[in-house]
mmCIF file of C-alpha atoms in Angstrom:
data_model
loop_
_atom_site.group_PDB
_atom_site.id
_atom_site.type_symbol
_atom_site.label_atom_id
_atom_site.label_comp_id
_atom_site.label_asym_id
_atom_site.label_seq_id
_atom_site.Cartn_x
_atom_site.Cartn_y
_atom_site.Cartn_z
ATOM 1 C CA MET A 1 -0.106 -0.196 -0.280
ATOM 2 C CA ALA A 2 1.414 4.056 -1.184
ATOM 3 C CA THR A 3 2.017 6.023 1.841
ATOM 4 C CA ALA A 4 -1.657 7.494 2.600
ATOM 5 C CA PHE A 5 -2.607 10.053 5.125
ATOM 6 C CA PHE A 6 -5.408 10.353 7.738
ATOM 7 C CA SER A 7 -5.890 13.229 10.476
ATOM 8 C CA ILE A 8 -8.351 13.112 13.227
ATOM 9 C CA PRO A 9 -9.118 16.690 15.068
ATOM 10 C CA ASP A 10 -10.304 17.188 18.692
ATOM 11 C CA ILE A 11 -13.746 15.396 18.775
ATOM 12 C CA TYR A 12 -16.381 16.756 21.145
ATOM 13 C CA PHE A 13 -19.417 14.601 21.087
ATOM 14 C CA GLY A 14 -22.775 13.414 22.722
ATOM 15 C CA ASP A 15 -25.549 15.379 24.653
ATOM 16 C CA HIS A 16 -24.585 18.970 25.182
ATOM 17 C CA SER A 17 -20.884 19.052 24.531
ATOM 18 C CA LEU A 18 -21.414 23.070 23.452
ATOM 19 C CA ARG A 19 -20.150 22.877 27.012
ATOM 20 C CA PHE A 20 -16.477 22.705 26.030
ATOM 21 C CA LEU A 21 -17.122 26.149 23.771
ATOM 22 C CA ALA A 22 -16.179 27.688 27.929
ATOM 23 C CA LYS A 23 -12.381 27.098 27.208
ATOM 24 C CA LEU A 24 -12.709 30.063 24.644
ATOM 25 C CA SER A 25 -13.899 32.660 27.330
ATOM 26 C CA GLN A 26 -10.708 34.685 27.185
ATOM 27 C CA HIS A 27 -10.169 34.795 22.913
ATOM 28 C CA LYS A 28 -11.456 36.536 20.168
ATOM 29 C CA VAL A 29 -13.872 34.334 18.321
ATOM 30 C CA ALA A 30 -15.411 34.920 15.026
ATOM 31 C CA ILE A 31 -18.528 32.995 14.278
ATOM 32 C CA VAL A 32 -18.903 31.904 10.585
ATOM 33 C CA THR A 33 -22.945 30.633 10.048
ATOM 34 C CA ASP A 34 -25.976 31.744 8.326
ATOM 35 C CA ALA A 35 -29.276 34.462 8.418
ATOM 36 C CA PHE A 36 -31.358 31.598 9.825
ATOM 37 C CA MET A 37 -28.735 30.224 12.410
ATOM 38 C CA ALA A 38 -28.285 33.593 13.728
ATOM 39 C CA SER A 39 -31.714 34.366 14.006
ATOM 40 C CA SER A 40 -33.227 31.091 15.269
ATOM 41 C CA GLY A 41 -30.675 31.610 18.639
ATOM 42 C CA LYS A 42 -28.116 29.419 18.138
ATOM 43 C CA THR A 43 -25.520 31.629 17.729
ATOM 44 C CA GLN A 44 -26.376 33.106 20.978
ATOM 45 C CA GLU A 45 -26.491 29.808 22.157
ATOM 46 C CA LEU A 46 -22.709 29.809 21.362
ATOM 47 C CA ILE A 47 -22.034 32.995 22.547
ATOM 48 C CA GLN A 48 -23.348 32.527 26.047
ATOM 49 C CA ALA A 49 -21.196 29.310 26.575
ATOM 50 C CA MET A 50 -18.284 31.186 26.639
ATOM 51 C CA PRO A 51 -19.430 34.497 28.410
ATOM 52 C CA ASP A 52 -15.876 36.351 28.759
ATOM 53 C CA ALA A 53 -15.180 36.226 24.705
ATOM 54 C CA ARG A 54 -14.923 39.206 22.419
ATOM 55 C CA VAL A 55 -17.104 37.519 19.225
ATOM 56 C CA ALA A 56 -17.512 38.634 16.303
ATOM 57 C CA VAL A 57 -20.264 37.035 13.824
ATOM 58 C CA PHE A 58 -20.296 36.910 10.329
ATOM 59 C CA SER A 59 -23.894 35.259 9.104
ATOM 60 C CA GLU A 60 -23.902 35.967 5.347
ATOM 61 C CA VAL A 61 -23.294 32.403 4.364
ATOM 62 C CA THR A 62 -25.520 30.621 1.617
ATOM 63 C CA PRO A 63 -26.431 27.920 0.510
ATOM 64 C CA ASP A 64 -23.227 26.478 -2.330
ATOM 65 C CA PRO A 65 -20.969 29.276 -0.918
ATOM 66 C CA SER A 66 -18.912 31.435 -3.065
ATOM 67 C CA VAL A 67 -16.158 33.224 -3.374
ATOM 68 C CA ASP A 68 -18.042 36.640 -3.346
ATOM 69 C CA VAL A 69 -19.225 35.043 0.189
ATOM 70 C CA LEU A 70 -15.632 34.803 1.522
ATOM 71 C CA LYS A 71 -14.603 37.708 0.567
ATOM 72 C CA ALA A 72 -17.269 39.432 2.514
ATOM 73 C CA GLY A 73 -16.803 37.207 5.140
ATOM 74 C CA VAL A 74 -12.728 38.248 4.323
ATOM 75 C CA LYS A 75 -13.814 41.849 4.128
ATOM 76 C CA GLN A 76 -15.557 42.111 7.736
ATOM 77 C CA LEU A 77 -13.387 39.916 10.274
ATOM 78 C CA GLN A 78 -10.391 40.945 8.842
ATOM 79 C CA HIS A 79 -9.609 43.974 11.657
ATOM 80 C CA PHE A 80 -11.488 41.670 13.827
ATOM 81 C CA HIS A 81 -8.023 39.636 14.217
ATOM 82 C CA PRO A 82 -9.819 36.551 15.682
ATOM 83 C CA ASP A 83 -7.819 33.662 16.879
ATOM 84 C CA THR A 84 -10.699 31.883 16.777
ATOM 85 C CA ILE A 85 -13.257 30.680 14.231
ATOM 86 C CA ILE A 86 -16.454 28.830 15.191
ATOM 87 C CA ALA A 87 -17.948 27.316 12.116
ATOM 88 C CA LEU A 88 -21.383 27.226 12.909
ATOM 89 C CA GLY A 89 -24.241 25.429 9.932
ATOM 90 C CA GLY A 90 -24.056 22.606 7.559
ATOM 91 C CA GLY A 91 -21.571 22.005 5.198
ATOM 92 C CA SER A 92 -22.438 25.265 3.256
ATOM 93 C CA SER A 93 -21.641 27.207 6.577
ATOM 94 C CA LEU A 94 -18.136 25.063 7.572
ATOM 95 C CA ASP A 95 -16.627 24.675 4.038
ATOM 96 C CA ALA A 96 -17.652 28.674 4.006
ATOM 97 C CA ALA A 97 -15.713 29.203 7.620
ATOM 98 C CA LYS A 98 -12.711 27.106 6.173
ATOM 99 C CA GLY A 99 -12.588 29.423 3.474
ATOM 100 C CA ILE A 100 -12.212 32.578 5.619
ATOM 101 C CA LYS A 101 -9.615 30.974 7.882
ATOM 102 C CA VAL A 102 -7.460 30.216 5.194
ATOM 103 C CA THR A 103 -7.379 33.425 3.542
ATOM 104 C CA LEU A 104 -6.870 35.764 6.815
ATOM 105 C CA GLU A 105 -4.377 33.643 7.118
ATOM 106 C CA ASP A 106 -2.888 34.072 4.016
ATOM 107 C CA TYR A 107 -3.440 38.092 4.398
ATOM 108 C CA ASP A 108 -1.338 38.051 7.782
ATOM 109 C CA GLN A 109 1.058 34.959 7.790
ATOM 110 C CA SER A 110 1.318 35.714 11.732
ATOM 111 C CA GLN A 111 -1.766 34.767 12.428
ATOM 112 C CA LYS A 112 -2.606 31.288 13.396
ATOM 113 C CA ILE A 113 -6.132 30.811 13.439
ATOM 114 C CA GLU A 114 -8.313 27.696 15.667
ATOM 115 C CA LEU A 115 -10.721 26.384 13.656
ATOM 116 C CA ILE A 116 -13.556 24.471 15.543
ATOM 117 C CA ALA A 117 -16.285 23.354 13.293
ATOM 118 C CA ILE A 118 -19.954 22.688 14.664
ATOM 119 C CA PRO A 119 -22.081 20.893 12.335
ATOM 120 C CA THR A 120 -25.827 21.426 12.524
ATOM 121 C CA THR A 121 -26.724 18.731 10.129
ATOM 122 C CA SER A 122 -25.382 15.097 9.713
ATOM 123 C CA GLY A 123 -24.088 14.689 6.425
ATOM 124 C CA SER A 124 -21.156 16.835 4.873
ATOM 125 C CA GLY A 125 -18.238 15.571 7.382
ATOM 126 C CA SER A 126 -16.716 18.773 6.576
ATOM 127 C CA GLU A 127 -16.504 18.940 10.370
ATOM 128 C CA VAL A 128 -13.152 17.013 10.567
ATOM 129 C CA THR A 129 -12.079 16.717 6.271
ATOM 130 C CA SER A 130 -9.765 18.882 4.303
ATOM 131 C CA TYR A 131 -12.482 19.573 1.352
ATOM 132 C CA ALA A 132 -14.331 22.753 1.163
ATOM 133 C CA ILE A 133 -16.830 23.110 -2.075
ATOM 134 C CA ILE A 134 -17.031 26.444 -3.335
ATOM 135 C CA SER A 135 -19.472 27.474 -5.779
ATOM 136 C CA ASP A 136 -19.175 29.546 -8.751
ATOM 137 C CA PRO A 137 -22.623 30.843 -9.655
ATOM 138 C CA ALA A 138 -21.609 32.689 -13.332
ATOM 139 C CA ASN A 139 -21.144 28.878 -14.519
ATOM 140 C CA GLY A 140 -22.571 26.894 -12.349
ATOM 141 C CA HIS A 141 -19.381 24.753 -11.241
ATOM 142 C CA LYS A 142 -18.811 23.720 -7.782
ATOM 143 C CA TYR A 143 -15.192 22.779 -6.880
ATOM 144 C CA PRO A 144 -13.750 20.901 -4.444
ATOM 145 C CA LEU A 145 -10.827 22.684 -2.566
ATOM 146 C CA ILE A 146 -8.284 20.031 -1.261
ATOM 147 C CA SER A 147 -6.144 21.203 1.379
ATOM 148 C CA LYS A 148 -4.497 19.981 4.741
ATOM 149 C CA GLU A 149 -5.005 23.806 5.810
ATOM 150 C CA LEU A 150 -8.494 23.188 5.503
ATOM 151 C CA VAL A 151 -8.692 20.024 8.523
ATOM 152 C CA PRO A 152 -10.771 21.617 11.659
ATOM 153 C CA ASP A 153 -8.674 21.762 15.243
ATOM 154 C CA CYS A 154 -11.327 20.679 16.853
ATOM 155 C CA ALA A 155 -15.127 19.489 16.008
ATOM 156 C CA ILE A 156 -18.099 19.353 18.508
ATOM 157 C CA LEU A 157 -21.067 17.465 17.796
ATOM 158 C CA ASP A 158 -23.978 18.026 19.311
ATOM 159 C CA PRO A 159 -26.844 16.018 18.574
ATOM 160 C CA GLN A 160 -29.207 19.050 20.347
ATOM 161 C CA LEU A 161 -28.295 20.756 17.551
ATOM 162 C CA VAL A 162 -29.883 18.413 14.727
ATOM 163 C CA MET A 163 -33.040 17.735 16.400
ATOM 164 C CA SER A 164 -35.201 20.542 14.524
ATOM 165 C CA VAL A 165 -33.374 19.200 11.128
ATOM 166 C CA PRO A 166 -36.221 18.819 8.800
ATOM 167 C CA THR A 167 -37.307 15.420 7.772
ATOM 168 C CA HIS A 168 -36.760 15.695 3.969
ATOM 169 C CA VAL A 169 -33.163 17.574 5.085
ATOM 170 C CA SER A 170 -32.024 14.264 7.411
ATOM 171 C CA MET A 171 -32.623 12.175 4.644
ATOM 172 C CA ASP A 172 -30.870 14.080 2.017
ATOM 173 C CA THR A 173 -27.582 14.081 4.221
ATOM 174 C CA GLY A 174 -28.090 11.061 5.664
ATOM 175 C CA MET A 175 -27.763 9.476 1.928
ATOM 176 C CA ASP A 176 -25.407 12.070 1.351
ATOM 177 C CA VAL A 177 -23.173 10.238 4.593
ATOM 178 C CA LEU A 178 -23.860 6.312 3.190
ATOM 179 C CA THR A 179 -22.188 7.617 -0.261
ATOM 180 C CA HIS A 180 -19.146 9.021 1.763
ATOM 181 C CA ALA A 181 -18.842 5.484 3.136
ATOM 182 C CA ILE A 182 -19.560 3.237 0.572
ATOM 183 C CA GLU A 183 -17.202 5.924 -1.699
ATOM 184 C CA ALA A 184 -14.139 5.623 0.312
ATOM 185 C CA ILE A 185 -14.293 1.444 0.757
ATOM 186 C CA VAL A 186 -13.896 0.900 -2.715
ATOM 187 C CA SER A 187 -11.817 3.984 -3.592
ATOM 188 C CA THR A 188 -8.653 3.104 -4.926
ATOM 189 C CA GLY A 189 -7.156 5.299 -1.806
ATOM 190 C CA ALA A 190 -8.971 3.421 0.987
ATOM 191 C CA ASN A 191 -6.783 2.104 3.653
ATOM 192 C CA ASP A 192 -6.823 0.118 7.082
ATOM 193 C CA PHE A 193 -7.718 3.395 9.347
ATOM 194 C CA SER A 194 -10.673 4.728 6.264
ATOM 195 C CA ASP A 195 -12.088 0.997 6.343
ATOM 196 C CA ALA A 196 -13.031 0.848 10.120
ATOM 197 C CA LEU A 197 -14.264 4.251 10.279
ATOM 198 C CA ALA A 198 -16.556 4.094 6.984
ATOM 199 C CA GLN A 199 -17.910 0.328 7.538
ATOM 200 C CA LYS A 200 -18.937 1.975 10.901
ATOM 201 C CA ALA A 201 -20.839 4.752 9.226
ATOM 202 C CA ILE A 202 -22.476 2.458 7.028
ATOM 203 C CA ALA A 203 -23.641 -0.011 9.663
ATOM 204 C CA LEU A 204 -24.778 2.902 11.806
ATOM 205 C CA THR A 205 -26.582 5.235 8.927
ATOM 206 C CA THR A 206 -28.572 2.024 8.133
ATOM 207 C CA MET A 207 -29.914 0.961 11.460
ATOM 208 C CA ASN A 208 -30.483 4.513 12.387
ATOM 209 C CA LEU A 209 -31.773 7.045 9.188
ATOM 210 C CA PRO A 210 -35.132 4.983 9.181
ATOM 211 C CA LEU A 211 -35.442 5.539 12.487
ATOM 212 C CA ILE A 212 -35.338 8.646 11.851
ATOM 213 C CA PHE A 213 -37.230 9.144 9.187
ATOM 214 C CA GLN A 214 -39.750 7.123 11.450
ATOM 215 C CA ASN A 215 -39.257 9.588 14.214
ATOM 216 C CA PRO A 216 -37.682 12.754 13.666
ATOM 217 C CA GLN A 217 -37.378 13.662 17.809
ATOM 218 C CA ASP A 218 -35.175 10.329 18.492
ATOM 219 C CA ILE A 219 -32.418 12.251 19.980
ATOM 220 C CA VAL A 220 -30.545 8.780 20.200
ATOM 221 C CA ALA A 221 -30.815 7.587 16.371
ATOM 222 C CA ARG A 222 -30.207 11.473 15.528
ATOM 223 C CA GLU A 223 -26.802 11.133 17.505
ATOM 224 C CA HIS A 224 -25.817 7.813 16.455
ATOM 225 C CA MET A 225 -26.063 9.674 12.479
ATOM 226 C CA HIS A 226 -24.627 12.602 13.577
ATOM 227 C CA ASN A 227 -21.482 10.420 14.846
ATOM 228 C CA ALA A 228 -21.725 8.424 11.224
ATOM 229 C CA SER A 229 -21.430 11.769 9.453
ATOM 230 C CA CYS A 230 -18.158 12.160 11.331
ATOM 231 C CA MET A 231 -16.972 9.004 10.802
ATOM 232 C CA ALA A 232 -17.582 8.564 7.132
ATOM 233 C CA GLY A 233 -15.517 12.445 6.993
ATOM 234 C CA MET A 234 -12.607 11.069 8.192
ATOM 235 C CA ALA A 235 -12.966 7.869 5.993
ATOM 236 C CA PHE A 236 -12.812 9.564 2.681
ATOM 237 C CA ASN A 237 -10.594 12.826 4.243
ATOM 238 C CA SER A 238 -8.185 9.526 4.149
ATOM 239 C CA ALA A 239 -9.371 7.446 1.244
ATOM 240 C CA GLY A 240 -11.098 9.817 -1.196
ATOM 241 C CA LEU A 241 -13.858 9.659 -2.914
ATOM 242 C CA GLY A 242 -15.233 8.672 -6.987
ATOM 243 C CA LEU A 243 -17.803 8.600 -9.420
ATOM 244 C CA VAL A 244 -20.811 9.640 -7.395
ATOM 245 C CA HIS A 245 -19.218 12.910 -6.094
ATOM 246 C CA ALA A 246 -17.931 13.801 -9.644
ATOM 247 C CA MET A 247 -21.019 13.971 -10.639
ATOM 248 C CA ALA A 248 -23.057 15.247 -8.098
ATOM 249 C CA HIS A 249 -20.590 17.815 -7.607
ATOM 250 C CA ALA A 250 -21.615 19.137 -11.620
ATOM 251 C CA ILE A 251 -25.237 17.987 -11.237
ATOM 252 C CA GLY A 252 -25.974 20.130 -8.143
ATOM 253 C CA GLY A 253 -23.801 23.465 -9.249
ATOM 254 C CA MET A 254 -25.716 23.756 -12.440
ATOM 255 C CA LEU A 255 -29.456 21.922 -11.998
ATOM 256 C CA HIS A 256 -29.599 23.335 -8.230
ATOM 257 C CA ILE A 257 -30.130 20.350 -6.295
ATOM 258 C CA ALA A 258 -28.996 19.061 -3.064
ATOM 259 C CA HIS A 259 -25.792 17.571 -3.003
ATOM 260 C CA GLY A 260 -27.179 14.639 -0.561
ATOM 261 C CA ARG A 261 -30.030 13.965 -3.032
ATOM 262 C CA ALA A 262 -28.176 13.781 -6.327
ATOM 263 C CA ASN A 263 -25.640 11.787 -4.075
ATOM 264 C CA ALA A 264 -28.356 9.357 -3.854
ATOM 265 C CA MET A 265 -29.765 9.450 -6.960
ATOM 266 C CA LEU A 266 -26.669 8.590 -8.481
ATOM 267 C CA LEU A 267 -25.070 5.710 -5.952
ATOM 268 C CA ALA A 268 -26.794 3.126 -6.762
ATOM 269 C CA LEU A 269 -25.831 3.726 -10.724
ATOM 270 C CA VAL A 270 -22.490 4.157 -9.808
ATOM 271 C CA ILE A 271 -22.260 0.665 -8.216
ATOM 272 C CA GLU A 272 -23.923 -0.963 -11.064
ATOM 273 C CA PHE A 273 -21.481 0.621 -13.067
ATOM 274 C CA ASN A 274 -18.149 0.030 -11.215
ATOM 275 C CA ALA A 275 -18.998 -3.396 -10.353
ATOM 276 C CA LYS A 276 -19.709 -4.130 -14.177
ATOM 277 C CA ASP A 277 -16.134 -3.681 -14.198
ATOM 278 C CA ASN A 278 -15.733 -7.070 -12.350
ATOM 279 C CA ASN A 279 -12.690 -6.032 -10.973
ATOM 280 C CA ALA A 280 -12.107 -8.740 -8.296
ATOM 281 C CA LYS A 281 -11.645 -6.459 -5.558
ATOM 282 C CA THR A 282 -14.508 -3.953 -5.846
ATOM 283 C CA LEU A 283 -16.418 -6.600 -6.074
ATOM 284 C CA ALA A 284 -15.703 -8.261 -2.892
ATOM 285 C CA ASN A 285 -15.394 -4.210 -1.371
ATOM 286 C CA TYR A 286 -19.275 -3.674 -2.515
ATOM 287 C CA HIS A 287 -20.161 -7.110 -0.383
ATOM 288 C CA ARG A 288 -18.407 -5.685 2.406
ATOM 289 C CA CYS A 289 -20.490 -2.702 2.414
ATOM 290 C CA ALA A 290 -23.498 -4.840 2.206
ATOM 291 C CA GLN A 291 -22.774 -7.037 4.955
ATOM 292 C CA MET A 292 -22.506 -3.675 6.416
ATOM 293 C CA MET A 293 -25.955 -2.805 5.816
ATOM 294 C CA GLY A 294 -27.078 -6.514 7.043
ATOM 295 C CA ILE A 295 -27.196 -8.080 3.455
ATOM 296 C CA LYS A 296 -26.494 -11.755 3.790
ATOM 297 C CA GLU A 297 -25.684 -13.066 0.677
ATOM 298 C CA ASP A 298 -23.066 -15.249 -0.278
ATOM 299 C CA SER A 299 -21.935 -14.481 -3.438
ATOM 300 C CA ASP A 300 -20.410 -10.734 -4.604
ATOM 301 C CA THR A 301 -22.976 -10.564 -7.414
ATOM 302 C CA ALA A 302 -26.178 -11.140 -5.286
ATOM 303 C CA ALA A 303 -24.675 -8.759 -2.264
ATOM 304 C CA ILE A 304 -23.934 -6.232 -4.721
ATOM 305 C CA ALA A 305 -27.486 -6.462 -6.432
ATOM 306 C CA ALA A 306 -29.387 -6.594 -2.973
ATOM 307 C CA MET A 307 -27.255 -3.767 -2.259
ATOM 308 C CA VAL A 308 -28.885 -1.629 -4.411
ATOM 309 C CA ARG A 309 -32.271 -2.861 -4.230
ATOM 310 C CA MET A 310 -31.611 -1.819 -0.786
ATOM 311 C CA ILE A 311 -30.434 1.993 -2.059
ATOM 312 C CA ARG A 312 -33.036 2.360 -4.092
ATOM 313 C CA PHE A 313 -35.808 1.817 -1.756
ATOM 314 C CA PHE A 314 -34.405 3.905 0.734
ATOM 315 C CA ASN A 315 -35.428 6.840 -1.765
ATOM 316 C CA GLN A 316 -38.169 5.767 -2.337
ATOM 317 C CA ARG A 317 -39.072 5.614 1.117
ATOM 318 C CA PHE A 318 -37.323 8.799 1.882
ATOM 319 C CA GLY A 319 -39.298 10.914 -1.044
ATOM 320 C CA ILE A 320 -36.048 10.776 -3.289
ATOM 321 C CA ALA A 321 -36.757 10.633 -6.964
ATOM 322 C CA ASN A 322 -35.064 8.630 -9.520
ATOM 323 C CA THR A 323 -34.664 10.655 -12.126
ATOM 324 C CA LEU A 324 -34.166 14.428 -13.082
ATOM 325 C CA ILE A 325 -37.366 14.501 -15.122
ATOM 326 C CA GLU A 326 -39.346 12.839 -12.029
ATOM 327 C CA MET A 327 -38.399 15.735 -10.197
ATOM 328 C CA GLY A 328 -39.706 17.816 -12.507
ATOM 329 C CA LYS A 329 -36.629 19.296 -14.770
ATOM 330 C CA ASN A 330 -37.357 20.010 -18.145
ATOM 331 C CA SER A 331 -35.816 17.126 -20.623
ATOM 332 C CA ALA A 332 -34.463 20.308 -23.446
ATOM 333 C CA GLU A 333 -33.014 21.961 -20.527
ATOM 334 C CA LEU A 334 -30.726 18.923 -19.356
ATOM 335 C CA GLU A 335 -30.046 17.981 -23.120
ATOM 336 C CA ALA A 336 -28.520 21.732 -23.603
ATOM 337 C CA LEU A 337 -26.402 20.592 -20.209
ATOM 338 C CA ARG A 338 -25.123 17.628 -20.790
ATOM 339 C CA PRO A 339 -21.668 18.113 -22.368
ATOM 340 C CA SER A 340 -20.841 21.061 -19.306
ATOM 341 C CA ILE A 341 -22.036 18.564 -16.525
ATOM 342 C CA VAL A 342 -20.279 15.357 -18.527
ATOM 343 C CA ALA A 343 -16.934 17.772 -19.188
ATOM 344 C CA ALA A 344 -17.059 18.762 -15.406
ATOM 345 C CA ALA A 345 -17.783 15.189 -13.821
ATOM 346 C CA GLN A 346 -14.192 14.473 -15.988
ATOM 347 C CA ASN A 347 -12.512 17.550 -14.648
ATOM 348 C CA ASP A 348 -13.386 16.904 -10.600
ATOM 349 C CA ARG A 349 -10.704 16.021 -7.961
ATOM 350 C CA CYS A 350 -12.846 13.239 -6.770
ATOM 351 C CA LEU A 351 -12.944 11.053 -10.145
ATOM 352 C CA ALA A 352 -9.509 10.077 -9.347
ATOM 353 C CA SER A 353 -10.012 7.837 -6.743
ATOM 354 C CA ASN A 354 -12.917 6.121 -8.769
ATOM 355 C CA PRO A 355 -12.438 2.522 -8.984
ATOM 356 C CA ARG A 356 -13.264 2.099 -11.881
ATOM 357 C CA SER A 357 -11.772 4.417 -14.991
ATOM 358 C CA VAL A 358 -14.655 6.588 -16.742
ATOM 359 C CA GLY A 359 -14.680 8.440 -20.159
ATOM 360 C CA GLU A 360 -16.717 10.767 -21.727
ATOM 361 C CA SER A 361 -19.253 8.478 -23.396
ATOM 362 C CA GLU A 362 -19.314 6.743 -20.378
ATOM 363 C CA LEU A 363 -20.234 9.902 -17.970
ATOM 364 C CA SER A 364 -22.906 10.631 -20.416
ATOM 365 C CA GLU A 365 -24.526 7.476 -20.844
ATOM 366 C CA LEU A 366 -24.680 8.230 -16.743
ATOM 367 C CA PHE A 367 -26.040 11.249 -16.837
ATOM 368 C CA ASN A 368 -28.859 9.961 -19.690
ATOM 369 C CA ARG A 369 -29.987 7.244 -16.584
ATOM 370 C CA VAL A 370 -30.520 9.952 -13.425
ATOM 371 C CA ALA A 371 -32.198 12.062 -16.169
ATOM 372 C CA GLY A 372 -34.166 9.681 -16.930
ATOM 373 C CA LEU A 373 -33.469 10.673 -20.745
ATOM 374 C CA SER A 374 -32.919 6.366 -21.629
ATOM 375 C CA GLY A 375 -34.319 3.586 -19.897
#
């Protein structure tokens, strides 16, 4: 096995783990978040946990943050000189905070800023990864930035913060967790450390996501999913991702579809595509994923087929459409966007660690299938 990288920030988890913030009472703390978090009282809850800190709040993060959001955050916080940045929110807020933090440090290289990530959704895993997804609205692209400098110093996983997340958002983000873990296991960069966390994340997601769908107030299931999201993040941060994410970044960026939902729609299709290569290692890895989902089939082929059926059952149960046309997208628009989506997917950095090589014609056919433009 080639030399690999694995990192783990300090992680505080469990009910009311926000109490850890008391250690910041003498610090200059910038909170990076969105308008909803600022107005809902969540930001104030953080401020109350560190009563003697000097606090500035940047609350202009938008979904799929662009370079303009990062510039606005840097402009507001540059003269505050924070020694700590707290990222509060979903993946967009966490990614924006990462970009703001490294930009501030680049402007003043004597400044070292501690980054604390507090996710309020169970999905992106951004609280422990070297990834940040930044959008370019001018051309509809999403760019995955990857750098060790983007790994937070600390993550706080408090299940109280995800109790009010709407069910449909919880299902989208939960399927994102499943996708992260499965892609990490079959990735060309998979290793013993990433496998251990990815397998546990698959098992926790399979067991607990349906429980949250049945009862969104199940705090035990919420805590398990929050932990699974973090574990899957650590796994793919080391192992890499694959074709599902390469296509989801392109489709989500150009069609404005939630990232987890795009992943969920693509996951079964990509598993089938990768498995058709009949690579023994890939088949065995997918079989392990199926076993973590509770599937008890002896052969690789039968186990993978059962896993694909289970993923499609989850999507149907959680209200996730099979195709983009089912979602209400226009077929003419999809045809017009096909070249741009295929090109963006082909250039996505996540594609490099997919277990099967994929060319332009194969990407086009996969797009046909997820769009609903062919059988």
